[in-house]
């Protein structure tokens, strides 16, 4: 029996971003979460998927910050460069 299931993080990010409009820029948000999805092949009818979302908003691209953020999880998952 599932007690709590969270929505995908992409649905919550626009709301978080809109409430943070008065925060000085650059704004950096990230979240790693487990999301429950229906899976008829599973014995319980659902399974967990891990989602990662990152957002950088500012006057400059900020690619270095997002790259640094993603480097660690990808290294831990043995994703080849």
PDB file of C-alpha atoms in Angstrom:
ATOM      1  CA  UNK A   1       0.000   0.000   0.000  1.00  0.00           C
ATOM      2  CA  UNK A   2       1.401   3.374  -1.023  1.00  0.00           C
ATOM      3  CA  UNK A   3       1.004   6.128   1.520  1.00  0.00           C
ATOM      4  CA  UNK A   4       2.686   9.055  -0.203  1.00  0.00           C
ATOM      5  CA  UNK A   5       3.657   9.497  -3.852  1.00  0.00           C
ATOM      6  CA  UNK A   6       5.419  12.631  -5.031  1.00  0.00           C
ATOM      7  CA  UNK A   7       4.800  14.332  -8.377  1.00  0.00           C
ATOM      8  CA  UNK A   8       7.656  14.584 -10.867  1.00  0.00           C
ATOM      9  CA  UNK A   9      10.033  17.425  -9.917  1.00  0.00           C
ATOM     10  CA  UNK A  10       9.521  19.243 -13.219  1.00  0.00           C
ATOM     11  CA  UNK A  11       5.948  20.047 -12.183  1.00  0.00           C
ATOM     12  CA  UNK A  12       7.095  21.755  -8.970  1.00  0.00           C
ATOM     13  CA  UNK A  13       9.982  23.782 -10.449  1.00  0.00           C
ATOM     14  CA  UNK A  14       7.955  26.535 -12.181  1.00  0.00           C
ATOM     15  CA  UNK A  15       6.114  27.258  -8.933  1.00  0.00           C
ATOM     16  CA  UNK A  16       9.378  27.352  -6.975  1.00  0.00           C
ATOM     17  CA  UNK A  17      10.940  29.619  -9.582  1.00  0.00           C
ATOM     18  CA  UNK A  18       7.982  32.013  -9.620  1.00  0.00           C
ATOM     19  CA  UNK A  19       8.027  32.382  -5.834  1.00  0.00           C
ATOM     20  CA  UNK A  20      11.754  33.157  -5.952  1.00  0.00           C
ATOM     21  CA  UNK A  21      11.548  36.068  -8.405  1.00  0.00           C
ATOM     22  CA  UNK A  22      12.641  38.556  -5.740  1.00  0.00           C
ATOM     23  CA  UNK A  23      15.745  36.519  -4.893  1.00  0.00           C
ATOM     24  CA  UNK A  24      18.976  38.086  -6.198  1.00  0.00           C
ATOM     25  CA  UNK A  25      20.281  36.472  -9.383  1.00  0.00           C
ATOM     26  CA  UNK A  26      21.831  34.078 -10.251  1.00  0.00           C
ATOM     27  CA  UNK A  27      19.333  31.542  -8.937  1.00  0.00           C
ATOM     28  CA  UNK A  28      20.355  27.897  -8.725  1.00  0.00           C
ATOM     29  CA  UNK A  29      17.875  25.102  -8.038  1.00  0.00           C
ATOM     30  CA  UNK A  30      18.372  21.368  -8.098  1.00  0.00           C
ATOM     31  CA  UNK A  31      16.524  18.318  -6.875  1.00  0.00           C
ATOM     32  CA  UNK A  32      17.107  14.589  -6.872  1.00  0.00           C
ATOM     33  CA  UNK A  33      14.009  12.607  -6.007  1.00  0.00           C
ATOM     34  CA  UNK A  34      12.336   9.245  -6.399  1.00  0.00           C
ATOM     35  CA  UNK A  35       9.142   9.334  -8.452  1.00  0.00           C
ATOM     36  CA  UNK A  36       6.533   6.571  -8.440  1.00  0.00           C
ATOM     37  CA  UNK A  37       5.332   5.446 -11.879  1.00  0.00           C
ATOM     38  CA  UNK A  38       2.772   2.805 -12.806  1.00  0.00           C
ATOM     39  CA  UNK A  39       4.288  -0.468 -13.956  1.00  0.00           C
ATOM     40  CA  UNK A  40       1.896  -3.329 -14.719  1.00  0.00           C
ATOM     41  CA  UNK A  41       4.824  -5.772 -14.897  1.00  0.00           C
ATOM     42  CA  UNK A  42       5.813  -5.064 -11.283  1.00  0.00           C
ATOM     43  CA  UNK A  43       4.357  -7.217  -8.501  1.00  0.00           C
ATOM     44  CA  UNK A  44       3.002  -4.097  -6.733  1.00  0.00           C
ATOM     45  CA  UNK A  45       1.840  -2.292  -9.894  1.00  0.00           C
ATOM     46  CA  UNK A  46       4.343   0.553  -9.604  1.00  0.00           C
ATOM     47  CA  UNK A  47       8.058   1.244  -9.403  1.00  0.00           C
ATOM     48  CA  UNK A  48      10.382   4.039  -8.339  1.00  0.00           C
ATOM     49  CA  UNK A  49      12.437   6.084 -10.771  1.00  0.00           C
ATOM     50  CA  UNK A  50      15.117   8.536  -9.711  1.00  0.00           C
ATOM     51  CA  UNK A  51      14.835  11.974 -11.331  1.00  0.00           C
ATOM     52  CA  UNK A  52      17.383  14.766 -11.297  1.00  0.00           C
ATOM     53  CA  UNK A  53      16.562  18.298 -12.340  1.00  0.00           C
ATOM     54  CA  UNK A  54      18.824  21.358 -12.274  1.00  0.00           C
ATOM     55  CA  UNK A  55      18.099  24.964 -13.156  1.00  0.00           C
ATOM     56  CA  UNK A  56      20.414  27.948 -13.378  1.00  0.00           C
ATOM     57  CA  UNK A  57      19.016  31.404 -14.101  1.00  0.00           C
ATOM     58  CA  UNK A  58      21.170  34.473 -14.417  1.00  0.00           C
ATOM     59  CA  UNK A  59      22.732  37.003 -16.757  1.00  0.00           C
ATOM     60  CA  UNK A  60      25.333  34.468 -17.969  1.00  0.00           C
ATOM     61  CA  UNK A  61      24.918  30.893 -19.152  1.00  0.00           C
ATOM     62  CA  UNK A  62      26.370  29.239 -16.026  1.00  0.00           C
ATOM     63  CA  UNK A  63      27.171  26.028 -17.895  1.00  0.00           C
ATOM     64  CA  UNK A  64      30.142  25.386 -15.593  1.00  0.00           C
ATOM     65  CA  UNK A  65      27.919  25.219 -12.519  1.00  0.00           C
ATOM     66  CA  UNK A  66      25.435  22.806 -14.074  1.00  0.00           C
ATOM     67  CA  UNK A  67      28.283  20.706 -15.482  1.00  0.00           C
ATOM     68  CA  UNK A  68      29.884  20.491 -12.045  1.00  0.00           C
ATOM     69  CA  UNK A  69      26.563  19.532 -10.486  1.00  0.00           C
ATOM     70  CA  UNK A  70      25.993  16.706 -12.972  1.00  0.00           C
ATOM     71  CA  UNK A  71      29.581  15.452 -12.948  1.00  0.00           C
ATOM     72  CA  UNK A  72      29.370  13.766  -9.547  1.00  0.00           C
ATOM     73  CA  UNK A  73      26.179  11.676 -10.072  1.00  0.00           C
ATOM     74  CA  UNK A  74      27.310  10.633 -13.544  1.00  0.00           C
ATOM     75  CA  UNK A  75      30.673   9.549 -12.138  1.00  0.00           C
ATOM     76  CA  UNK A  76      28.937   7.574  -9.379  1.00  0.00           C
ATOM     77  CA  UNK A  77      26.779   5.818 -12.026  1.00  0.00           C
ATOM     78  CA  UNK A  78      29.896   4.953 -14.095  1.00  0.00           C
ATOM     79  CA  UNK A  79      28.636   6.844 -17.146  1.00  0.00           C
ATOM     80  CA  UNK A  80      31.530   7.068 -19.645  1.00  0.00           C
ATOM     81  CA  UNK A  81      32.739  10.523 -20.623  1.00  0.00           C
TER      82      UNK A  81
END
